XYZ file of C-alpha atoms in Angstrom:
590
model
C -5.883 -78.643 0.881
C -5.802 -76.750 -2.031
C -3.397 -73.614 -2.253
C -3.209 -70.411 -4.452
C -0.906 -67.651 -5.024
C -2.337 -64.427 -3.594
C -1.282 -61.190 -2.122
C 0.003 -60.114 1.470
C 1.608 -57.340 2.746
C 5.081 -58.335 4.099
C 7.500 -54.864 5.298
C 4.367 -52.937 4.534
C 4.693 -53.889 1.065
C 2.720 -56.223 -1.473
C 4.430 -59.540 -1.623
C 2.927 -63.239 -3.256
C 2.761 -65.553 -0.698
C 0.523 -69.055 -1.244
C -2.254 -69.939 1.422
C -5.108 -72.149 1.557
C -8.101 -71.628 -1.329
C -10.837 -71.238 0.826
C -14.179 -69.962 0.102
C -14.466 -66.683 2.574
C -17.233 -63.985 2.991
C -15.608 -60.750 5.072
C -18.209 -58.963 7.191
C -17.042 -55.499 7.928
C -18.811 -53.233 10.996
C -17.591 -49.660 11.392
C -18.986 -47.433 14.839
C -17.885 -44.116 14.847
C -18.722 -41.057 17.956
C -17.405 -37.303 17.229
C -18.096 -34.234 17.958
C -16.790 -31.192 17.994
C -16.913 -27.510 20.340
C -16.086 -24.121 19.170
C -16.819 -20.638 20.602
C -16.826 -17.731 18.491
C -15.086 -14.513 20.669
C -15.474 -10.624 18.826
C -13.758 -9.365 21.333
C -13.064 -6.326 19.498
C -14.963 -4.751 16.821
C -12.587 -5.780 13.810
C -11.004 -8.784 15.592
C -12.559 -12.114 16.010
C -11.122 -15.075 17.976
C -12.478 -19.066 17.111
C -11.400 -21.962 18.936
C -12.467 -25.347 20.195
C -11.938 -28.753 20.371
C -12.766 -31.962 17.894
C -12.364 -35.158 18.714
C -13.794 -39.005 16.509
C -13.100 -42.351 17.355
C -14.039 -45.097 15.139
C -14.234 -48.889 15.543
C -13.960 -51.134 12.671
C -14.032 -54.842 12.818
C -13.871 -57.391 10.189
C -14.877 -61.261 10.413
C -13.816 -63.787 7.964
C -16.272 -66.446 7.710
C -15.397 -69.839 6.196
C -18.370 -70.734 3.372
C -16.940 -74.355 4.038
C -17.305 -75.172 7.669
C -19.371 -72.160 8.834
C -16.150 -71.147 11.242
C -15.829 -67.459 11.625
C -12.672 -65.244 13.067
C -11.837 -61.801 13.187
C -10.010 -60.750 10.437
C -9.173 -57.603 12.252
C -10.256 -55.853 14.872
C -9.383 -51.765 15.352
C -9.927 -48.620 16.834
C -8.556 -45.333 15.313
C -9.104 -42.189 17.413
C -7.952 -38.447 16.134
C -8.914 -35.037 18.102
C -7.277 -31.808 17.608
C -7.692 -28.319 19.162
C -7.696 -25.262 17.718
C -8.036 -21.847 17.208
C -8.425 -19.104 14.692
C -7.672 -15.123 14.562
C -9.429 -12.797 12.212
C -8.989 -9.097 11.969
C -10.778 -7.141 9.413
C -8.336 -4.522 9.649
C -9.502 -2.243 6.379
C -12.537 -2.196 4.206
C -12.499 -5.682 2.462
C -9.148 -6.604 4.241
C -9.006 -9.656 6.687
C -6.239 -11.435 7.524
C -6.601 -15.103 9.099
C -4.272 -16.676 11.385
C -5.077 -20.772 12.464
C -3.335 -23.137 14.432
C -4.382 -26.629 15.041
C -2.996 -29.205 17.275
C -3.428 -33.134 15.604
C -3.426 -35.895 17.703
C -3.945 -39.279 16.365
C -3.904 -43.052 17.757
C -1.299 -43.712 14.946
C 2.406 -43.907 15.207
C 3.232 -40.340 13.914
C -0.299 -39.263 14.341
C 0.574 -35.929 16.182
C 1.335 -32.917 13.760
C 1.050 -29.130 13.962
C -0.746 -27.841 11.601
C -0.654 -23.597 11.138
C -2.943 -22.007 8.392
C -2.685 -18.103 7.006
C -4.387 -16.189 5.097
C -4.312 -12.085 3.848
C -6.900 -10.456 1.919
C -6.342 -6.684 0.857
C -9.021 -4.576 -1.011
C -7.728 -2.049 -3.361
C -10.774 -0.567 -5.097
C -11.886 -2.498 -7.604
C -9.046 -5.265 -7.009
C -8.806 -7.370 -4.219
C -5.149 -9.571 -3.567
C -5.556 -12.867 -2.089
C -2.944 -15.126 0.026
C -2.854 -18.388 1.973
C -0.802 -20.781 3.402
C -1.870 -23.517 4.948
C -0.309 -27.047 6.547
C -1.362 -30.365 5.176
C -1.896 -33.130 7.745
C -3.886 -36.358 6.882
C -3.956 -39.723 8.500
C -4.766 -43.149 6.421
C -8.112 -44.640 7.635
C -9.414 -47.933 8.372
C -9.660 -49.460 4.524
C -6.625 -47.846 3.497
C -4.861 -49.223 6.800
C -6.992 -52.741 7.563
C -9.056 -53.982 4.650
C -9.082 -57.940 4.002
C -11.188 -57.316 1.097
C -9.868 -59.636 -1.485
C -9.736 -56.632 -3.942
C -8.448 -54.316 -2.001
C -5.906 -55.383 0.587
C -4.733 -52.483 3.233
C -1.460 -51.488 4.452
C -1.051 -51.383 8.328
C 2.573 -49.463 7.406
C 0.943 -46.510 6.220
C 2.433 -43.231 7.157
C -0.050 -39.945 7.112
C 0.584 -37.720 4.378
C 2.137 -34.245 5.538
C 2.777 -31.154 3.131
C 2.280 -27.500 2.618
C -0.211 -25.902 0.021
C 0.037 -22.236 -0.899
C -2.083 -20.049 -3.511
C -1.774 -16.528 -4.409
C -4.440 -14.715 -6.444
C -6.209 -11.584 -7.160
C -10.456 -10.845 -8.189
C -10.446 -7.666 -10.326
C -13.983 -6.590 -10.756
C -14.913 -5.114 -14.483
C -17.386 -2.114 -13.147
C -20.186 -2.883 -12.789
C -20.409 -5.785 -15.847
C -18.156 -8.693 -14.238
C -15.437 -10.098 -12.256
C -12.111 -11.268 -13.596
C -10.382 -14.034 -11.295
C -6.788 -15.447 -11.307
C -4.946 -17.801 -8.648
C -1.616 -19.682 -9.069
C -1.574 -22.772 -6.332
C 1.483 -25.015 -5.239
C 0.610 -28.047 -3.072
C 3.273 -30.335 -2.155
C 2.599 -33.237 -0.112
C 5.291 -35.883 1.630
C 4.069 -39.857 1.966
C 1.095 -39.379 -0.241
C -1.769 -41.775 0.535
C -2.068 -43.695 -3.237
C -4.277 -46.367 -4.471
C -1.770 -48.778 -6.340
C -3.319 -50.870 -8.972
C -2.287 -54.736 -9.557
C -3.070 -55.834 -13.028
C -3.861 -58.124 -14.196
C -5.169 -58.954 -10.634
C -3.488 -61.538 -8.695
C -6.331 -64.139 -7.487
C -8.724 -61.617 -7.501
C -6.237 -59.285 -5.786
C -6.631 -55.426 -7.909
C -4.519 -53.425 -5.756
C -3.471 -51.957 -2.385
C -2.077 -48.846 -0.581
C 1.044 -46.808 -0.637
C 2.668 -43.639 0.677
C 4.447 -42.377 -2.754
C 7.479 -40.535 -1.748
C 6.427 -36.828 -2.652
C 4.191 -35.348 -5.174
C 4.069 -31.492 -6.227
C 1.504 -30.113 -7.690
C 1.458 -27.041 -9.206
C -1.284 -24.761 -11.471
C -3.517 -21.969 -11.543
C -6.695 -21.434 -12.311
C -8.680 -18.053 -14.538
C -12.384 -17.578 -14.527
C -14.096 -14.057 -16.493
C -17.639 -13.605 -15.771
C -19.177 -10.293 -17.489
C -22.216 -9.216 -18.785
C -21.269 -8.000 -22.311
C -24.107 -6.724 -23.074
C -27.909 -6.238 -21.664
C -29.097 -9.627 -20.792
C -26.180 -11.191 -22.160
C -23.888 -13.018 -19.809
C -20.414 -14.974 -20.816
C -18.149 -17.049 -18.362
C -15.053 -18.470 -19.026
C -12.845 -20.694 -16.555
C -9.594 -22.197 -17.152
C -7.922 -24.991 -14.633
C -4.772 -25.755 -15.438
C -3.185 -28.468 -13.119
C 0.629 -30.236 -13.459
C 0.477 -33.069 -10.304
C 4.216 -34.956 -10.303
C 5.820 -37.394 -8.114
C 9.446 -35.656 -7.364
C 10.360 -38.577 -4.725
C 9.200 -42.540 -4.774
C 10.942 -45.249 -3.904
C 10.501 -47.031 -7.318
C 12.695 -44.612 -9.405
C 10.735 -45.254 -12.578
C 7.722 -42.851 -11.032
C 9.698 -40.006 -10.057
C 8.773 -37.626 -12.736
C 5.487 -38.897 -13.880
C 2.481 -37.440 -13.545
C -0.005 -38.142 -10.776
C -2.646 -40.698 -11.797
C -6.674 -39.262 -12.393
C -5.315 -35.489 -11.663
C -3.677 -34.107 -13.847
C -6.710 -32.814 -16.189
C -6.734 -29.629 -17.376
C -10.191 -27.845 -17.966
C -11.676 -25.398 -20.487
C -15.324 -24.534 -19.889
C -17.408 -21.810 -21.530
C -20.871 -20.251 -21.409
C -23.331 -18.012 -23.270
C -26.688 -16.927 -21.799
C -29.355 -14.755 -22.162
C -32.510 -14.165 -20.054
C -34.930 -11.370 -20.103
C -37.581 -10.269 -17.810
C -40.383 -12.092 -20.037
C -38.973 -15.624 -19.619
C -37.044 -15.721 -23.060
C -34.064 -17.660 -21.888
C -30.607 -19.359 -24.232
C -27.473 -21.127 -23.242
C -24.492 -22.256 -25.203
C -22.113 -24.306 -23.071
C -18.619 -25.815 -23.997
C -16.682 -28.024 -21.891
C -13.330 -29.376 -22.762
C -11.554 -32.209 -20.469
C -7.624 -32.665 -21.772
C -6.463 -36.531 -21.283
C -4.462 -37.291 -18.342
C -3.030 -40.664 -17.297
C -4.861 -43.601 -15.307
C -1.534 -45.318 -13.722
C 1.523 -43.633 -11.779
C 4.008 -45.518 -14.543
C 1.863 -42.939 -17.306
C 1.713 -46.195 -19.820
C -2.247 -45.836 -19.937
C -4.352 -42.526 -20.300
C -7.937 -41.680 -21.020
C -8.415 -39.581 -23.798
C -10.083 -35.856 -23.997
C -13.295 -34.791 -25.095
C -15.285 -31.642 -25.913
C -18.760 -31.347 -25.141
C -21.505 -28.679 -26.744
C -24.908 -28.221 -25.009
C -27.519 -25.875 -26.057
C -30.679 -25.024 -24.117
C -33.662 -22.535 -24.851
C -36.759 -22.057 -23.226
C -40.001 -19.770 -24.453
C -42.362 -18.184 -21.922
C -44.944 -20.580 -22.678
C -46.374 -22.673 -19.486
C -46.353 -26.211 -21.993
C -42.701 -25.277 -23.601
C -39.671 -26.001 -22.305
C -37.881 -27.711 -24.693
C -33.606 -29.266 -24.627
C -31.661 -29.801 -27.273
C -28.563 -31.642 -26.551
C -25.488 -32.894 -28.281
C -22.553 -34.458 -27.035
C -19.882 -35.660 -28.985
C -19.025 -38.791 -27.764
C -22.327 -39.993 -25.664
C -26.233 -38.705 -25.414
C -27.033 -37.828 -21.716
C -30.767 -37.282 -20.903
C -32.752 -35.098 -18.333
C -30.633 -31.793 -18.038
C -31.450 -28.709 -16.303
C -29.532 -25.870 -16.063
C -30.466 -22.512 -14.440
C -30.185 -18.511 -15.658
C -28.849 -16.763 -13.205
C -25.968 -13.919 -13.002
C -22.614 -16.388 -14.225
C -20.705 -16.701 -10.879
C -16.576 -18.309 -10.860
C -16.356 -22.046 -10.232
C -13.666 -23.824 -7.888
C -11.401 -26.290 -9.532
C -12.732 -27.641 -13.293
C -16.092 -25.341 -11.969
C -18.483 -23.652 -14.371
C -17.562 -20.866 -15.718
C -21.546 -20.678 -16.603
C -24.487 -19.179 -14.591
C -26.042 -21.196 -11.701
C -28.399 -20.227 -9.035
C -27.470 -19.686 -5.388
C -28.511 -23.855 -5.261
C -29.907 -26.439 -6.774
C -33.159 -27.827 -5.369
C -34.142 -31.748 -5.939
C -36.771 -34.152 -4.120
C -35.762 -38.169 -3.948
C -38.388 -40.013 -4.082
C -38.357 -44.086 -3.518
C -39.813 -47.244 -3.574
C -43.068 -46.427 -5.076
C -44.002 -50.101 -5.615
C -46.353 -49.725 -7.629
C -49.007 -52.461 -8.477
C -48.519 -53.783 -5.044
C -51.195 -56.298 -3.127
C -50.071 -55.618 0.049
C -50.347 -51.970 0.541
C -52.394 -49.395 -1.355
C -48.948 -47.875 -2.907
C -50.923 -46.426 -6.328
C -52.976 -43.960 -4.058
C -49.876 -43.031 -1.278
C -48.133 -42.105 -4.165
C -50.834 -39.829 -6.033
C -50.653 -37.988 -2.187
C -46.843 -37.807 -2.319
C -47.071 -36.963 -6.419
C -49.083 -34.257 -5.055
C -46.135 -33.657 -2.058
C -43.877 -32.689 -4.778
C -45.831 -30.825 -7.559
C -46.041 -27.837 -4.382
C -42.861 -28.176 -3.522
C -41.822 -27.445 -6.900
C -37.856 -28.645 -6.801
C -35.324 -27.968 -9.901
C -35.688 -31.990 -10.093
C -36.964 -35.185 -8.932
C -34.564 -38.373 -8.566
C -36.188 -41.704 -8.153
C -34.054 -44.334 -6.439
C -36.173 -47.368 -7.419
C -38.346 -50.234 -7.467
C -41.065 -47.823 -9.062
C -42.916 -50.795 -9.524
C -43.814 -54.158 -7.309
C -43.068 -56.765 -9.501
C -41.757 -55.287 -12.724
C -45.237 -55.644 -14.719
C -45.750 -53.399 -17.644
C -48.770 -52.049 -16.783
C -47.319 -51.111 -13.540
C -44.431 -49.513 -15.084
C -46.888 -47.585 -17.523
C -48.704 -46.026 -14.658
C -45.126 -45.260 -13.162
C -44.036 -43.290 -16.149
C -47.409 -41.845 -16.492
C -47.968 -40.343 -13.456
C -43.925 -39.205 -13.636
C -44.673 -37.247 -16.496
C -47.248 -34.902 -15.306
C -44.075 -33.403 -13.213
C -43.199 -30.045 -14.579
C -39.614 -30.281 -13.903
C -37.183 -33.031 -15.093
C -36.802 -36.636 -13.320
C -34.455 -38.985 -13.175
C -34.629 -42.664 -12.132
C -32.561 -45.575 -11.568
C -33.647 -49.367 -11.021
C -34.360 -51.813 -8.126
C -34.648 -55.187 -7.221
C -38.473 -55.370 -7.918
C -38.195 -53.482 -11.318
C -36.961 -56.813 -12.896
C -35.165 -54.030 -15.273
C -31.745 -53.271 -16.413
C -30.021 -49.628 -17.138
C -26.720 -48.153 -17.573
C -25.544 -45.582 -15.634
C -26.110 -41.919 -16.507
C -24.437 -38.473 -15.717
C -26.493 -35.211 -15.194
C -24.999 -32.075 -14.696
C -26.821 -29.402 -12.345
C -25.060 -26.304 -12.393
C -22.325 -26.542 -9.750
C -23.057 -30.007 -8.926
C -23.057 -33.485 -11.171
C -25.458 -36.399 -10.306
C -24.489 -39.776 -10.788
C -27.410 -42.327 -11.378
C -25.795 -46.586 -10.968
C -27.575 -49.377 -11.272
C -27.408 -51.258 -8.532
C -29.410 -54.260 -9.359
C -27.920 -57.977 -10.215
C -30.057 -60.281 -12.722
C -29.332 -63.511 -10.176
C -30.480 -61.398 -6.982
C -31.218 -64.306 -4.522
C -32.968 -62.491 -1.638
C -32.494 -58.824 -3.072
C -29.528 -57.918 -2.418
C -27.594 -56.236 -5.109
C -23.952 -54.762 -6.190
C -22.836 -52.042 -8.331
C -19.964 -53.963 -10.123
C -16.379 -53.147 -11.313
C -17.380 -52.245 -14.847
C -19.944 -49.591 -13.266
C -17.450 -48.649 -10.788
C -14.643 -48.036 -13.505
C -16.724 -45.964 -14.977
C -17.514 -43.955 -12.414
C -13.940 -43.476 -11.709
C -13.645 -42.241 -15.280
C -16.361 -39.639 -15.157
C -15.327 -38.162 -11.782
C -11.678 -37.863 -12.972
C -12.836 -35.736 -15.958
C -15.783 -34.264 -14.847
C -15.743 -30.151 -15.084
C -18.424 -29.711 -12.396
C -16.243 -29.187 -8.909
C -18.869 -31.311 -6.984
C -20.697 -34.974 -7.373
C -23.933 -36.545 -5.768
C -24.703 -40.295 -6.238
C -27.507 -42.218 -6.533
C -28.629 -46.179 -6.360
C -30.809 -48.405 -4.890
C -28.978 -50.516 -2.266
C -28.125 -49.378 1.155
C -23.954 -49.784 1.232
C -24.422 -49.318 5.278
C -25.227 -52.553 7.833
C -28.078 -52.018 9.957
C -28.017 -53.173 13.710
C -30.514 -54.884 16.020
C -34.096 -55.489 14.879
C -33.095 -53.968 11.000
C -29.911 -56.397 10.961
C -31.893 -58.358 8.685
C -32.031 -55.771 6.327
C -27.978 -57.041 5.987
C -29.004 -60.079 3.765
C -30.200 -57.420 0.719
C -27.831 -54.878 1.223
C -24.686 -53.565 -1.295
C -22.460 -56.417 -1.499
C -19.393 -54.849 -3.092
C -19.654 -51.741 -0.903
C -16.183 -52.083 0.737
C -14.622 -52.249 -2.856
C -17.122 -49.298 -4.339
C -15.645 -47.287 -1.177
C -12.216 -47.896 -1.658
C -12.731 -46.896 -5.518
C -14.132 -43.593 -4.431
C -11.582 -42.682 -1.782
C -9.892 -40.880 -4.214
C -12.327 -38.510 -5.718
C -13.048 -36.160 -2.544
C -15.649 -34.146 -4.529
C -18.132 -36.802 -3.930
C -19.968 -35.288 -1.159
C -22.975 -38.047 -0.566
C -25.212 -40.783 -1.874
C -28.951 -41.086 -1.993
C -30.087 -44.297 -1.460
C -33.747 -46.423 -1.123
C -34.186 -50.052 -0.635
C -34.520 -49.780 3.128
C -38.061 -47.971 3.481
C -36.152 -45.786 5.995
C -34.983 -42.512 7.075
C -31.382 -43.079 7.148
C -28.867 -40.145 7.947
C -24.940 -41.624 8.803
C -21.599 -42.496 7.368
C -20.225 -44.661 4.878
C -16.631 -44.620 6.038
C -15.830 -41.002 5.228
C -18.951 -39.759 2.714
C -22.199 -38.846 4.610
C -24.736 -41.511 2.715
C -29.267 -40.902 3.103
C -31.376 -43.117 2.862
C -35.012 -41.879 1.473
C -38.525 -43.606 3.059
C -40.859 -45.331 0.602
C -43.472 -43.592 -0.812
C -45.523 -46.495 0.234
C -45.203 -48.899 3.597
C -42.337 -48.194 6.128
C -39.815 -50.818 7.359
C -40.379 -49.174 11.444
C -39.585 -50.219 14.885
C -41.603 -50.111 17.802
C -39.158 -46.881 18.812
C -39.393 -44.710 16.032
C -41.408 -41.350 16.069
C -45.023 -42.433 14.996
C -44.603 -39.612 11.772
C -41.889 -42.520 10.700
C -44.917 -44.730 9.353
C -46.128 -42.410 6.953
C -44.945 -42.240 3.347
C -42.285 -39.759 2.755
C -39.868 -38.012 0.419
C -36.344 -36.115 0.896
C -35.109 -32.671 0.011
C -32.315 -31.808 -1.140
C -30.501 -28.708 -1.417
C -26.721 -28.186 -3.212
C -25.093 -25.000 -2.724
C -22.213 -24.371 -5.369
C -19.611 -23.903 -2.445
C -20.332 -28.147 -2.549
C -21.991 -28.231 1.029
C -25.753 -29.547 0.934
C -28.418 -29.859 3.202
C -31.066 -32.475 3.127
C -34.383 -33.505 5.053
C -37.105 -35.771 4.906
C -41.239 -34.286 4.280
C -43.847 -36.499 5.941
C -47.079 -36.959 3.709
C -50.586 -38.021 5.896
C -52.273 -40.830 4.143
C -54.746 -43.003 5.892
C -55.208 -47.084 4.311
C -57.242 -49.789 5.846
């Protein structure tokens, strides 16, 4: 038999070994149960007492299948369980003074998986200035990818230690009259066995990379955000993020010293609106991302940029017109919000945004179909949405059955009676290519990937390492502190009756979520492609799948409601929690 140099872990570490070149497919099935208890206590009137329990256990299991002789074996087969309890003091012991005293107990099914984690935090109001505090412990354990994953481009590292470190910030909010707030905090985070994606390139047999605790990184930075109405109806914010992330200890001496790959950007953003009571509304924003390095050796960086956007809007029912430059791309569709300019978190607008940012997904219209009357469900859910009246509408694919022009005409057609912006991306049946796209929505950005592959053989699709580099790219310099995504394919398996929904799934999705393990302000994914309501986890992000807008891929056990056409809701707070559900439309065929 044929062999090949590839990549093992030997001592925890990547080492070249040679093995047999087989043609493998790795199946991977993660189960996961939590759940967590907490009782809130005012036992006095000031003083507040939390506590509870947590606890998650997760299964994952990965078979190796041989393409050659149909043999299968399990690659690996574990359970990781963590649970912690804990409990929290509060005492508001002045006007606008609280002080916060945590303790949490970590246990973990890991060697070293037991830590003691304290948290602190002081508040004092002094008129118009209010001081700010906090200490916390940092306790993280690796999870199954970084720990288990036979992914040929990703291999994990069953030597992993968790990373453990404290993080402090200090900071005050000094509040300009009544015209504005002024906000300053200085933040040190230091962390011990960081949990680090470690690139191999070129790749080794298809081999990109693994995992590793670096030794200790330090970061250290603050951030300054002015928000002030200078004048009637005239509102400016400025926020500043400056961040210095270095490795201090590393077993590979050339590191120590360097900064942190993908976070070390520093951020500039600036805004200028005005809104009056008659609907006159204009916004100048600037946003500008310094370069920062893309390996822990600092031999490779991405570059800055500065972008300028410019939005006005009369108090005309037909005009709402964008004008929009960037300097270095064009980015379509938009929509930012007057409101009263509020302080982003890290890299946030400094800019005004509303208390949240309202979209409907919408999904596989099909258009054009034979099979079901999809043209007239969708004028019902069309309808659906015009009353609902979101901020936006997102459409995760296959607008169309078979990818026939006139189909698509009607699809665009009936898109652009909306009278608020949409956004789309492809599917299987749209027989149509696109590049991905970037849409910032106050607070929040919106990533739109194709997932779609021109030699689909049963509909199945993946979103590719070109797309997924440059997603990596845009997260790292995004200036918005929170990120949605949005495709087509389901990256989740299905079980039982629906496992044959596995055969057209996300392909690459074990590689696409080790990419995005790094960027925690990804805080879900939209998807279509199933025809279902879908609400779980893909590893650690919370992924939703939307119904069709047409037929319904159901069970015998679903809720009868479930064979309607539907849509989702969305709603994005700037705090970077969301909330979403699904609206059920009647519609009546046959």
């Amino acid at each position: 038999m044929d062999t090949v140099t590839g990549l093992t872990l030997v001592d925890g570490l990547p080492t070249l070994r040679s093995r047999p070149n087989t043609p493998q497919q790795f199946d991977n099935t993660q189960r996961s149960l939590g759940g967590q208890l907490q009782h809130r206590w005012g036992f006095a009137p000031s003083q507040t007492l939390v506590y509870g329990v947590d606890y998650r256990r997760t299964q994952n299991r990965n078979v190796a299948r041989n393409l050659v002789d149909g043999s299968a074996s399990a690659s690996y087969d574990a359970e990781l369980s963590q649970g912690a309890v804990f409990g929290q003091y509060l005492w508001d012991f002045l006007p606008g003074s609280t002080l916060q005293v945590g303790l949490r107990q970590e246990f973990a099914s890991l060697s070293r998986g037991s830590q003691t984690v304290p948290a602190v935090g002081l508040k004092v109001g002094l008129g118009d200035t209010t001081l700010r505090a906090n200490y916390t412990r940092n306790f993280r354990v690796p999870n199954a990818v970084n720990l288990f994953s036979v992914d040929p481009t990703n291999i994990g590292n069953p030597d992993l230690k968790p990373e453990v470190g404290d993080s402090y910030d200090v900071g005050f909010d000094q509040k300009l009259g009544d015209i504005g707030l002024l906000r300053f905090t200085y933040f040190v985070n230091d962390i011990a066995d960081l949990i680090a994606f470690e690139s191999i390139f070129p790749a080794v047999n298809g081999v990109s990379g693994t995992y590793t605790n670096l030794g200790r990184v330090r970061t250290t930075g603050f951030e300054v955000a002015l928000n002030a109405e200078i004048a009637p109806n005239l509102r400016v914010g400025v926020n500043y993020t400056n961040t210095d992330p270095r490795i201090t200890e590393d077993r590979n001496p050339n590191r120590v010293g360097r900064e942190l790959r993908f976070a070390g950007a520093d951020f500039l953003n600036f805004s200028l609106a005005y809104d009056n009571p008659s609907g006159w509304y204009s916004a100048l924003w600037l946003r500008s991302v310094a370069g920062y390095p893309t390996n822990n050796a600092n031999t490779e960086s991405l570059a800055g940029y500065t972008t300028v956007d410019f939005r006005w809007r009369v108090p005309w029912a037909i005009a709402d017109v964008v004008w929009r430059h960037r300097k270095t791309c064009s980015i379509n569709g938009t929509k930012c919000f007057p409101a009263f300019p509020t302080a982003g978190g890290r890299g946030g607008w400094g800019s005004a945004v509303p208390s949240e940012v309202r979209l409907i997904q919408v999904s596989d219209l099909h258009l054009g179909s034979t099979y079901f009357p999809t043209d007239a469900s969708w004028q019902r859910v069309l309808a659906r949405v015009q009353a609902l009246g979101p901020d936006g509408v997102v459409c995760t694919g296959d607008l169309t059955d078979d990818g026939q022009p006139q189909d698509w005409a009607r699809a665009i057609a009936s898109l652009s009676t909306l009278t608020m912006p949409w956004y789309w991306v492809p599917g299987n049946h749209d027989r149509l290519a696109r590049k991905p796209q970037a849409v910032g929505l106050g607070n929040w950005r919106l990533f739109l990937l194709d997932s779609t592959t021109p030699n689909s053989q049963r509909g199945e699709g993946a979103i590719g390492r070109s797309q997924l580099m440059w997603l990596q790219r845009e997260l790292a310099r995004m200036a918005e502190p929170w990120a949605l995504l949005a495709w087509h394919h389901h990256p989740i398996p299905f079980a039982g009756e629906l496992a044959w929904l596995n055969e057209i799934a996300l392909t690459d999705g074990d590689a696409v979520g080790v990419g995005l393990q790094a960027f925690p302000q990804v805080k879900g994914l939209m998807f279509g492609h199933s025809h279902r309501e879908v609400a779980t986890q893909w590893g650690d992000l919370p992924v939703w799948g939307c119904p069709s807008t047409g037929y319904q891929v159901s069970l015998p056990s679903d809720p009868p409601t479930w064979q309607q056409p539907g849509l989702r809701e969305w709603c994005l707070y700037p705090d970077g929690t969301l909330q979403t559900w699904v609206h059920r439309v009647a519609f009546r065929h046959g």
